[in-house]
Short mmCIF file of C-alpha atoms and ligand atoms in Angstrom, two decimals:
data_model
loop_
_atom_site.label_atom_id
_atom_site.label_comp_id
_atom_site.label_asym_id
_atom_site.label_seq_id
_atom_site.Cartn_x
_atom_site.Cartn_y
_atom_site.Cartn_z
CA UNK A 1 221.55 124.62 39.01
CA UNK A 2 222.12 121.59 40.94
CA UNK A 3 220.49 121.94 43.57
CA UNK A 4 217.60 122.42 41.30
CA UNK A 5 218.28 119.65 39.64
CA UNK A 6 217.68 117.63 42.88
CA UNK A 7 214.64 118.92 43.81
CA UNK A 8 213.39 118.08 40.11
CA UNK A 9 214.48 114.59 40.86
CA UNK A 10 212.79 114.33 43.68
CA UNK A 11 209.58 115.31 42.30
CA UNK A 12 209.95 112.68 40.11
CA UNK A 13 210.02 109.95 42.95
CA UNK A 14 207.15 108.49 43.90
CA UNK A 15 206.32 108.70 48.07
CA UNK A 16 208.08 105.90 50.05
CA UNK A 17 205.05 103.68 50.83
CA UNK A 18 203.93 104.87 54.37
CA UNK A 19 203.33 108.28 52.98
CA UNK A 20 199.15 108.72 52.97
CA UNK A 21 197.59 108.43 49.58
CA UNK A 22 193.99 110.44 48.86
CA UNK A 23 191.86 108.85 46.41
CA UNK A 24 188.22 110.65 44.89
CA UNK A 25 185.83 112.64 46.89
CA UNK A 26 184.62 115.76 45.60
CA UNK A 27 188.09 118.31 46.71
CA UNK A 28 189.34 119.21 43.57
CA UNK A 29 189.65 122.44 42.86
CA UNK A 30 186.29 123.84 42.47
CA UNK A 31 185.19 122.39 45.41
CA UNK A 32 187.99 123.77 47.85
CA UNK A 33 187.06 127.61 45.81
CA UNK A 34 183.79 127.08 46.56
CA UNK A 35 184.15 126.62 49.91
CA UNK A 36 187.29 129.28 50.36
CA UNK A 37 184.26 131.73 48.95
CA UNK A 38 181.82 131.00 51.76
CA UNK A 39 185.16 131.35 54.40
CA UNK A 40 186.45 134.32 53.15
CA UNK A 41 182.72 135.72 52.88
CA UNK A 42 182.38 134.84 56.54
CA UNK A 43 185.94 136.03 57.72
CA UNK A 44 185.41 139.50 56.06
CA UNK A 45 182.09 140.14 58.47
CA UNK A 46 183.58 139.06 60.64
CA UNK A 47 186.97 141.13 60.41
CA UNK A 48 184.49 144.13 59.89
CA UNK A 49 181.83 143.77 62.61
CA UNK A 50 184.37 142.38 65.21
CA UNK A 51 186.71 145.86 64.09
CA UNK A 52 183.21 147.94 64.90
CA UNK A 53 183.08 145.88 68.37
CA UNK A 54 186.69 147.41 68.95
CA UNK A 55 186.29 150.78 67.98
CA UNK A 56 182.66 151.52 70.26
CA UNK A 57 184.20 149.75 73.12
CA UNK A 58 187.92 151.25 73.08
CA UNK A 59 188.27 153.90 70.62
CA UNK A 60 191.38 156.10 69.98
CA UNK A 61 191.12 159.78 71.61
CA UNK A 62 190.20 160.94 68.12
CA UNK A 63 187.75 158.70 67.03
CA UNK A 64 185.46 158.89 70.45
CA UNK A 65 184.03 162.53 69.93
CA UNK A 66 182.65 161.31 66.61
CA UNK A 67 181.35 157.94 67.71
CA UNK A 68 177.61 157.94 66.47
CA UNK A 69 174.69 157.22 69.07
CA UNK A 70 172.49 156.38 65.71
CA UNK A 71 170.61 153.67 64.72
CA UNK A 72 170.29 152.74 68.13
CA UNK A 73 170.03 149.25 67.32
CA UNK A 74 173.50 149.68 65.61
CA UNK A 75 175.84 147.78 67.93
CA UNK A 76 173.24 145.24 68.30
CA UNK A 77 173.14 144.33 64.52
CA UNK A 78 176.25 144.47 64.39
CA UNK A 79 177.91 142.01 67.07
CA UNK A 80 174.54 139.99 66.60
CA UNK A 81 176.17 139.08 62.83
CA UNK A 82 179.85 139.31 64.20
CA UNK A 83 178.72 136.07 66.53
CA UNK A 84 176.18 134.55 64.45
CA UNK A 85 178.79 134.30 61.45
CA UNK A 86 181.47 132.93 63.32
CA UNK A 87 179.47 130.09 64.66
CA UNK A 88 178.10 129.51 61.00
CA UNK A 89 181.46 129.31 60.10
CA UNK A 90 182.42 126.19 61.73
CA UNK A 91 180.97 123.72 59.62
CA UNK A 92 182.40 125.45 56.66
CA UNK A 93 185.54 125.56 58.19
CA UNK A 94 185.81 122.02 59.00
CA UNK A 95 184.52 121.25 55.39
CA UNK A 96 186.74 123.53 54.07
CA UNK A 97 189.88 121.47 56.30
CA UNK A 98 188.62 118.28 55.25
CA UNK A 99 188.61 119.24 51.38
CA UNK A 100 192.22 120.26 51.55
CA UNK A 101 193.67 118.23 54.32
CA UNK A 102 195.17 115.47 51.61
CA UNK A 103 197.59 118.42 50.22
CA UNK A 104 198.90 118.96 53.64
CA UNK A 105 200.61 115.36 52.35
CA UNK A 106 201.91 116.36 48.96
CA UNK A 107 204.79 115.10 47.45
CA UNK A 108 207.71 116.27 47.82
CA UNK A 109 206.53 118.49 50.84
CA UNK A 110 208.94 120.89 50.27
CA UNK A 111 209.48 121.97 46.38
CA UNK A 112 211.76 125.37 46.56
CA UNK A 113 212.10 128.22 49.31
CA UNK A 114 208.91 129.81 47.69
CA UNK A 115 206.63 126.84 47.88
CA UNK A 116 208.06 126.76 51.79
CA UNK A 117 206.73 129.83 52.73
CA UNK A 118 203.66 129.37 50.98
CA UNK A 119 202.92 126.37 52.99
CA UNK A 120 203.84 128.22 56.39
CA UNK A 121 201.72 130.56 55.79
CA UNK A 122 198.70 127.77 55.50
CA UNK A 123 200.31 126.90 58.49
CA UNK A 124 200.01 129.94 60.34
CA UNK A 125 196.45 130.40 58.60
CA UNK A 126 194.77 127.45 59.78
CA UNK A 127 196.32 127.63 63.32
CA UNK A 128 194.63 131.04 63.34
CA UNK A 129 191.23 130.45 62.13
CA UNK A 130 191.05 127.28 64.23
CA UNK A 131 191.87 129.32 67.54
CA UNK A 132 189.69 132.74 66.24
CA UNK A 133 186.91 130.84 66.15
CA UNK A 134 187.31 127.87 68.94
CA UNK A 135 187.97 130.94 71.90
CA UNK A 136 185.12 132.89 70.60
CA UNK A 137 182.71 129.88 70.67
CA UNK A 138 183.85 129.10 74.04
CA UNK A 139 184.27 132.50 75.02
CA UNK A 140 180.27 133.20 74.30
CA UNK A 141 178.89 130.14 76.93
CA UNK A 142 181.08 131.69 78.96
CA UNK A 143 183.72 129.65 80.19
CA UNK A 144 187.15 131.09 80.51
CA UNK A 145 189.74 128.75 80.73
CA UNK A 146 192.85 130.57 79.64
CA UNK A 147 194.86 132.91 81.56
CA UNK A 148 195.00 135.61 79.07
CA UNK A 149 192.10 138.26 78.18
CA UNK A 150 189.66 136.70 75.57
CA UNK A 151 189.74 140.22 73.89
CA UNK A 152 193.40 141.10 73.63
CA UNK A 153 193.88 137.94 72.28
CA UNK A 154 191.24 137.48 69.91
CA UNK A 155 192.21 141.10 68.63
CA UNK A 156 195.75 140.41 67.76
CA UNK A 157 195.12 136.71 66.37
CA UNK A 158 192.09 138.90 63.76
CA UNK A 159 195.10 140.48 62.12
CA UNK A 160 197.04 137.55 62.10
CA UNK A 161 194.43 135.99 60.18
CA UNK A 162 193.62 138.41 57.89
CA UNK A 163 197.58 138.74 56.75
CA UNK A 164 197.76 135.32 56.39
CA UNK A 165 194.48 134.93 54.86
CA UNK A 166 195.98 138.31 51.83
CA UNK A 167 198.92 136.06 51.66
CA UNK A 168 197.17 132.82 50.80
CA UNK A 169 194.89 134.71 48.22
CA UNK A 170 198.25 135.67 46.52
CA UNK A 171 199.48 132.33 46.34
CA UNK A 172 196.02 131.05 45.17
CA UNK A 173 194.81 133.61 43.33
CA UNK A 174 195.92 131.39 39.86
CA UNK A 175 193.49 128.49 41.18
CA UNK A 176 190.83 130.83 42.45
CA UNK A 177 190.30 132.60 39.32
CA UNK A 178 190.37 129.33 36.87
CA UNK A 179 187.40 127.91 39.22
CA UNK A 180 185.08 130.91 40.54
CA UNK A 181 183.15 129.93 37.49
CA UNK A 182 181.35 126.49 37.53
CA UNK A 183 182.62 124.47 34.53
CA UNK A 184 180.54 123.56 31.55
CA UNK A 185 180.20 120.39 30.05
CA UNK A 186 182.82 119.49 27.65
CA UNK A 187 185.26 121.85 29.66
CA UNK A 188 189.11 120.71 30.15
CA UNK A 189 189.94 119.40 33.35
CA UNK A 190 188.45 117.80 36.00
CA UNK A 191 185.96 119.74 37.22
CA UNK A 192 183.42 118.20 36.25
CA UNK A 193 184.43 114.88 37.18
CA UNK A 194 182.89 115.47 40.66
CA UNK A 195 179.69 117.28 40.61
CA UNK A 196 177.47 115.53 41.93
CA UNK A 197 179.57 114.53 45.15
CA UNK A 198 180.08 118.51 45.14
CA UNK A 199 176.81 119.39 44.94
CA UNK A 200 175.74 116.79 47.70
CA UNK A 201 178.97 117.84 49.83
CA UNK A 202 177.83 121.94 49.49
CA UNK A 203 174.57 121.07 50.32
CA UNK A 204 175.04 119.71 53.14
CA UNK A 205 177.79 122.36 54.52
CA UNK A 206 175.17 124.45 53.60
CA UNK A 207 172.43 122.84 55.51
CA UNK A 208 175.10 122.37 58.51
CA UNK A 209 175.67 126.17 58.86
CA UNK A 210 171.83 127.15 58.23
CA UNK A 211 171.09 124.66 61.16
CA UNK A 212 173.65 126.00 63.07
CA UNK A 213 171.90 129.68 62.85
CA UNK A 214 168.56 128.57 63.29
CA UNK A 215 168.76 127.00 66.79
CA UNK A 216 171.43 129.81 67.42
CA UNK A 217 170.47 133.24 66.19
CA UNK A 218 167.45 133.50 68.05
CA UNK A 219 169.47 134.84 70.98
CA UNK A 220 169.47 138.09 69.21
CA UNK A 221 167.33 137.97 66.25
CA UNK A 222 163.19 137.61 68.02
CA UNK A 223 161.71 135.95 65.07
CA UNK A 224 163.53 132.81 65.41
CA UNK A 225 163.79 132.93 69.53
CA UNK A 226 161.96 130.05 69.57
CA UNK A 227 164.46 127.63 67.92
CA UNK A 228 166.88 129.28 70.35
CA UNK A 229 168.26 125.65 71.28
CA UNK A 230 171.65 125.80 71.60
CA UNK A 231 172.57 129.79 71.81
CA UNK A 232 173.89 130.33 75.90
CA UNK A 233 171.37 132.63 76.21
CA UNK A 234 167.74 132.96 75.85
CA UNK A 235 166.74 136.93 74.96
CA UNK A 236 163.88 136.86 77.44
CA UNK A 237 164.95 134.77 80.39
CA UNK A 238 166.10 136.69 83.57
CA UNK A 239 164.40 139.10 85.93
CA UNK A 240 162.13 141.43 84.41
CA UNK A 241 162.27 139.52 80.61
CA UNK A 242 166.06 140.53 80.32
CA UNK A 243 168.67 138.00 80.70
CA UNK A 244 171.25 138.81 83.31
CA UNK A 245 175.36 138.45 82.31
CA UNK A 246 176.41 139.09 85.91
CA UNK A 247 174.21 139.08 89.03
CA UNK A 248 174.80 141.67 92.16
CA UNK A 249 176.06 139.02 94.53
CA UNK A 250 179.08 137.55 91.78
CA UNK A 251 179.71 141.57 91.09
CA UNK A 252 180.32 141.41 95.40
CA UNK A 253 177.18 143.68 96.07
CA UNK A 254 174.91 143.43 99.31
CA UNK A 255 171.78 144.50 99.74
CA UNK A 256 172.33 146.29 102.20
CA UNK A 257 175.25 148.99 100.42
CA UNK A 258 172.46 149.23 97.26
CA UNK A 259 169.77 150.37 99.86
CA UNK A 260 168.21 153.01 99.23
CA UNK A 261 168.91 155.02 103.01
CA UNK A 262 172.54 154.23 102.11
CA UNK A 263 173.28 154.80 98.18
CA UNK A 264 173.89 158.33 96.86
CA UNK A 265 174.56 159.67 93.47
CA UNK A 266 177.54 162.06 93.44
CA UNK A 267 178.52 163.87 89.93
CA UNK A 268 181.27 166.07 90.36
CA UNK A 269 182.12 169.20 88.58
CA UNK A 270 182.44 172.84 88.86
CA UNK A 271 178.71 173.17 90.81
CA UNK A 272 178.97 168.82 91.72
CA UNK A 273 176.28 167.53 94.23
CA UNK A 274 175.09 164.09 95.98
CA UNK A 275 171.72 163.24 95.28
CA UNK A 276 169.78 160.32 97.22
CA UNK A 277 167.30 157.79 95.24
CA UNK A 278 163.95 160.23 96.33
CA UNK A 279 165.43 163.04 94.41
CA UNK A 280 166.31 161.56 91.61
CA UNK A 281 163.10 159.96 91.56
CA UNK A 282 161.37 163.69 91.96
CA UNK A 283 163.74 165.11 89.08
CA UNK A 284 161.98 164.76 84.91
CA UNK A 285 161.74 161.37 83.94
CA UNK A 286 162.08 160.19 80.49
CA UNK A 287 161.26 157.02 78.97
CA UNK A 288 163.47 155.53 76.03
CA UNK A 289 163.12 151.98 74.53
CA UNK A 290 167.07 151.03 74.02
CA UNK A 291 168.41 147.21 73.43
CA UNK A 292 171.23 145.82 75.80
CA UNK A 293 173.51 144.12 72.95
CA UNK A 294 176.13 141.99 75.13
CA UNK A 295 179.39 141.78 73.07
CA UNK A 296 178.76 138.23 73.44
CA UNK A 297 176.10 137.81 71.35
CA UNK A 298 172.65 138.16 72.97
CA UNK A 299 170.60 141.40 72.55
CA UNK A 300 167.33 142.53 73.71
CA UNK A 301 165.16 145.56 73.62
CA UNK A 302 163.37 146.80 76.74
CA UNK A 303 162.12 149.87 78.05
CA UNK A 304 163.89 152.46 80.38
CA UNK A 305 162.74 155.03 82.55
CA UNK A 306 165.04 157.53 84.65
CA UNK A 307 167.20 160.99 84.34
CA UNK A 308 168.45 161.95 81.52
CA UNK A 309 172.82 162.05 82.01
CA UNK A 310 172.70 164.86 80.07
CA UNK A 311 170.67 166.91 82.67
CA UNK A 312 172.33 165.47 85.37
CA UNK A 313 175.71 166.82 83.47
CA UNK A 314 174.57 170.02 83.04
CA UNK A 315 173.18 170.75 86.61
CA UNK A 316 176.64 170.07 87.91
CA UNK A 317 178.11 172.30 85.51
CA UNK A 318 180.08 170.12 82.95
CA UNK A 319 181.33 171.34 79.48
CA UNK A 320 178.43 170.34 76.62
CA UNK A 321 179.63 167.54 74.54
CA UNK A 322 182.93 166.63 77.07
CA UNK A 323 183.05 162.93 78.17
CA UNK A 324 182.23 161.69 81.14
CA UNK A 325 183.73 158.85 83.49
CA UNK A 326 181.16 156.06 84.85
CA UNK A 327 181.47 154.55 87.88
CA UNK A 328 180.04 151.52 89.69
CA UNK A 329 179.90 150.38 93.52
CA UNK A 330 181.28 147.19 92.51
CA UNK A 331 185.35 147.01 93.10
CA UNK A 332 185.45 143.54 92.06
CA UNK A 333 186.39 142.50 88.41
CA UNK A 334 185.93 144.35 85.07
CA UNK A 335 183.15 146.47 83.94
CA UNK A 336 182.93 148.92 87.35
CA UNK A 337 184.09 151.98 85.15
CA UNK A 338 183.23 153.21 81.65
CA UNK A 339 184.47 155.92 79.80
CA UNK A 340 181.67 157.23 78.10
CA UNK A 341 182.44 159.14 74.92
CA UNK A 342 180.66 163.01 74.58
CA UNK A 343 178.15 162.08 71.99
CA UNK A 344 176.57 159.49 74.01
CA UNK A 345 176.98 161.48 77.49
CA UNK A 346 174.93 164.36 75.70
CA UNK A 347 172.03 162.35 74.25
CA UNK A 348 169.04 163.03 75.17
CA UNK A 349 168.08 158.89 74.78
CA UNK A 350 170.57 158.34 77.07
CA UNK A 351 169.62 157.74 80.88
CA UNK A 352 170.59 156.69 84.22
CA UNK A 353 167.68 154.41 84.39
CA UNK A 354 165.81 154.05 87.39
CA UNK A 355 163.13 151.55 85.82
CA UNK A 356 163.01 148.74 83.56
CA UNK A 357 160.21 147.78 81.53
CA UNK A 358 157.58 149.25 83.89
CA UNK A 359 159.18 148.25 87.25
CA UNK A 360 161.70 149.62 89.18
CA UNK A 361 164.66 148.23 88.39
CA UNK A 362 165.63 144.71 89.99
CA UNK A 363 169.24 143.96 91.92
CA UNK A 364 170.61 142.11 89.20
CA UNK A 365 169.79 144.83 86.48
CA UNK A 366 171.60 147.90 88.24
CA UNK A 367 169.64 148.70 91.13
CA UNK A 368 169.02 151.83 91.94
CA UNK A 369 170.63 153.05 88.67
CA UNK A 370 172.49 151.69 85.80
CA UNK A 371 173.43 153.81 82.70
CA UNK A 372 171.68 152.50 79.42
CA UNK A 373 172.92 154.81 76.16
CA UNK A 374 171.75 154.69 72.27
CA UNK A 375 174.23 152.38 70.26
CA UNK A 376 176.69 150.63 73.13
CA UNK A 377 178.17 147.58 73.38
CA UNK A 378 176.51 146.37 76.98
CA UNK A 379 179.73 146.23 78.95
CA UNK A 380 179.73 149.98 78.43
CA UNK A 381 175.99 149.64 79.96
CA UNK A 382 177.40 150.25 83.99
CA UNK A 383 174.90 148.82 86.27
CA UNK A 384 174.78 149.80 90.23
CA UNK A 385 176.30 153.70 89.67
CA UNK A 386 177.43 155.41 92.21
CA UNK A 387 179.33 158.35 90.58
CA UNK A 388 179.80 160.47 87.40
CA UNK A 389 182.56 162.40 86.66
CA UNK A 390 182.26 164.63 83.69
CA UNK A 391 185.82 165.62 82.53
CA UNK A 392 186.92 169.53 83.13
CA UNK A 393 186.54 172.40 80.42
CA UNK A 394 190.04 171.41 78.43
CA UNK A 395 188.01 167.31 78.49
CA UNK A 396 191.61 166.46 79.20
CA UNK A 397 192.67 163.57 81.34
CA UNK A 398 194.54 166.01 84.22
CA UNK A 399 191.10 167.32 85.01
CA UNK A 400 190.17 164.14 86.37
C1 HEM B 1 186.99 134.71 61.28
C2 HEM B 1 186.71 134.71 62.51
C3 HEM B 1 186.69 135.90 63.43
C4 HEM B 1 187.29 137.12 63.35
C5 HEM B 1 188.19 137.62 62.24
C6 HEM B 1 186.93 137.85 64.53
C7 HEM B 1 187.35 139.14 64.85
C8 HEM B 1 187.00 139.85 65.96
C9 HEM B 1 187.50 141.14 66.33
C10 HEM B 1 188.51 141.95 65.54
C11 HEM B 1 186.90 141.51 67.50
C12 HEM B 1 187.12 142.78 68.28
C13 HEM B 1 188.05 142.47 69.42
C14 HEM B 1 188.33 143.69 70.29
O1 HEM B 1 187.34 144.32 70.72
O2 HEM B 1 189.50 144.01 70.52
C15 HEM B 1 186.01 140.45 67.87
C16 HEM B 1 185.22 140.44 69.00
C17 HEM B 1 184.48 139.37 69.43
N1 HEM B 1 184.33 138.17 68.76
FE1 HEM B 1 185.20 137.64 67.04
N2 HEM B 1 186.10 137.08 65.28
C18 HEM B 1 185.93 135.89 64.64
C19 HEM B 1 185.17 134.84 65.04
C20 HEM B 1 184.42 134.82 66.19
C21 HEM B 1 183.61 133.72 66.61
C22 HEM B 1 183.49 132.41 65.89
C23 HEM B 1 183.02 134.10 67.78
C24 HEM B 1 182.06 133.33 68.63
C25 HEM B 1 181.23 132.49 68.22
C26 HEM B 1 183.49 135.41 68.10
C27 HEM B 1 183.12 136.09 69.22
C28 HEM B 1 183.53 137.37 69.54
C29 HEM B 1 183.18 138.06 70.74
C30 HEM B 1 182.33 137.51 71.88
C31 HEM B 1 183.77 139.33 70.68
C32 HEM B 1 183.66 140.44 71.72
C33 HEM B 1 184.90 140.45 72.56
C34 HEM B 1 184.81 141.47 73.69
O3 HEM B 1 184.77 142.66 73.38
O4 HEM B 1 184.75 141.07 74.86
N3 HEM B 1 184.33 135.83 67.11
N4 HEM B 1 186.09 139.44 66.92
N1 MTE B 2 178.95 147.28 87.09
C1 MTE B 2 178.73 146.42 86.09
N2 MTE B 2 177.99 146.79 85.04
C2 MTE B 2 177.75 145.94 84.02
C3 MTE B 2 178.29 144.64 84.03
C4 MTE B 2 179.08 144.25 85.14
O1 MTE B 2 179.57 143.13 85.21
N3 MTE B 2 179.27 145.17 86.15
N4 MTE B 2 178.05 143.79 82.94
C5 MTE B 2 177.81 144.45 81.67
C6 MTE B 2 177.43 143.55 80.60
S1 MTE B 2 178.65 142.55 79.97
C7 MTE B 2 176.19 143.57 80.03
S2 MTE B 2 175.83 142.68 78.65
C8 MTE B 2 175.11 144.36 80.64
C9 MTE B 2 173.94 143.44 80.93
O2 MTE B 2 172.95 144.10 81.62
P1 MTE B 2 171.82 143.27 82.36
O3 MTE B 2 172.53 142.31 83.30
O4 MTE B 2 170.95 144.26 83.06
O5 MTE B 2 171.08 142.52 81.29
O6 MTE B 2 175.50 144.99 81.84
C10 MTE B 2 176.78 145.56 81.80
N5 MTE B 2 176.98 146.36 82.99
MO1 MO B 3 177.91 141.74 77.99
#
């Protein structure tokens, strides 16, 4: 009771008189609902797509027999929204910040143990959708100045977000619900009071984010490629009208080792065999048009000639439908071995190209052969193979 008494009292007091006053401006409550809308809206496809992102590039043993190979164009939809909402979310972010930021100040800062948490977990919120969406934007040009992996993080700071984003709801949920609808005239309250600054304030949030996509989405989207201003990544610059994310010289490849005298395919397996360049060149060749959707952002479609895996697969005697492991010449960094689930090993879209969009393929895209499958994120895409290693009969790992 007394202490309870105390904290009434102190509500009572006014704020000593260095403690920041916020007068006007259009963040009352409608406002800040307004804007939580858009966030939440954004955060959600971005939760869902970036979970889809996960689960092609990583799945759990159970899940990878059933990933599906169709729409082709899947992954690239998909990651194409993941990274063109996040970046539209920064303005509405920021607006979002700067509509609340004066109750960061509110007085008494601390009512009861309740009101406590309720305000860590803003804490916690905002720390995490700052961070979620500063690494990714930095993350997409490419520049990777932490330490730590980009993705492990990112992952584990998604969740973090989303609990803290359920637990805000909760403690919101009173306001949210007395302001999703836009007040009439003559309504109670002041919601009203501000509409036109509102309005103007929405609209231009509104006109920030659409701005942002414009000169942004092009990078995966063709009709707007050429507003592609600020995206890192321009869909049909590079060799051969496809952008390249690393070259064969930074992946530690000579010329020389990618000849063709010198490379060999080997698949193993029960009847496995070493093929040379000229044979694989004199085996069926198919012709599939596939996009490369880089799980940073940028997509493209192009055309793909080569073997299909599933023939090589067969010829050296692997199980039908059993996953096989991808492997590149390149021993330097990430992205020289894929595990590449049975459904895509087996389609029949699914090559080890030998040709890209008419040509034979350059240095930079995989020369002499690169693996380019239906539905993949493009770090699963393995340029400059040198073996394949379907996995035994029982597709266990101790057959490997
Ligand atoms: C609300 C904000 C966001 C959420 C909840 C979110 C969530 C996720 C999740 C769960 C993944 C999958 C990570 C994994 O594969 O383990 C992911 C991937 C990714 N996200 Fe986000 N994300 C957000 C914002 C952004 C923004 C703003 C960008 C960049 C502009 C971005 C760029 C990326 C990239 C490049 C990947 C692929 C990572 C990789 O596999 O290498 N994300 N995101
Ligand atoms: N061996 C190897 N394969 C790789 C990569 C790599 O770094 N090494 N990068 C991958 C990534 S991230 C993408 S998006 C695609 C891009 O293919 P491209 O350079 O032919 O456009 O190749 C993939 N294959
Ligand atoms: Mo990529």
């Amino acid at each position: 009771m007394r202490r309870g008494a105390r904290v009434l009292r102190l509500e009572r007091e006014t704020p000593p008189a260095w403690w920041p006053r916020f007068r006007g401006g259009p963040r009352d409550a409608r406002t800040v609902v307004v804007l939580g809308r858009w966030l939440g809206a954004g955060m959600a496809v971005c939760l869902v797509t970036g979970l889809i992102s996960h689960l092609l590039q990583t799945p759990p043993g159970w899940l990878a027999p059933q990933l599906p190979t169709r729409p082709v164009w899947g992954y690239r939809v998909s990651q194409g929204l993941h990274v063109a909402t996040g970046l539209a979310l920064v303005p509405v972010l920021l607006a979002k910040l700067w509509s609340v930021y004066p109750r960061l100040f509110a007085w008494p800062p601390v009512r009861s143990v309740r009101h406590g948490l309720a305000r860590a977990s803003v804490a916690v919120l905002v720390a995490a959708a700052l961070l979620e969406v500063v690494l990714g934007a930095v993350n997409i040009v490419g520049w990777y100045p932490w330490p730590f992996s980009f993705r492990r993080v990112h992952w584990a700071l998604a969740w973090v977000l989303a609990g803290a984003l359920l637990v805000h709801l909760a403690v919101v949920a009173p306001v949210v619900v007395a302001h999703w609808r836009r007040a009439r005239a003559g309504d109670a309250g002041d919601a009203g009071e501000f509409a036109g600054e509102r309005r103007s304030l929405l609209r231009g949030v509104g006109a920030a984010a659409a701005t942002v996509t414009a000169v942004t989405a092009g990078q995966t989207f063709p009709p707007l490629r050429d507003l592609t201003l600020l995206a890192p990544r321009h869909p049909d610059h590079g060799p051969q009208g496809l952008p390249v994310n690393r070259t064969a010289a930074q992946a530690g490849l000579s010329e020389a080792e990618l000849s063709p005298s010198v490379w060999r395919l080997t698949v193993t397996g029960p009847r496995g065999f070493t093929v040379s360049l000229a044979e694989l060149r004199a085996m069926p060749q198919h012709t599939a048009r596939l996009p490369i959707a880089c799980v940073e952002g940028w997509s493209a479609d192009a055309e793909w000639t080569g073997v299909r895996l599933a023939e090589l697969l067969r010829r050296a005697g692997a199980a039908e439908g059993s996953p096989v492991r991808v492997v590149s010449l390149q021993q330097r960094g990430s992205f020289g071995v894929t595990e590449m689930p049975g459904p895509y090993a087996w389609d029949p879209l699914t090559l080890l190209a030998l040709r890209l969009n008419g040509e034979v393929l350059s240095l930079d895209h995989g020369f002499p052969a690169r693996v380019i499958a239906p539905n993949r994120p493009g770090v699963c895409q393995t340029k400059w193979v040198g073996r394949l290693e379907p996995a035994g009969p029982a597709g266990g790992e101790a057959d490997r």
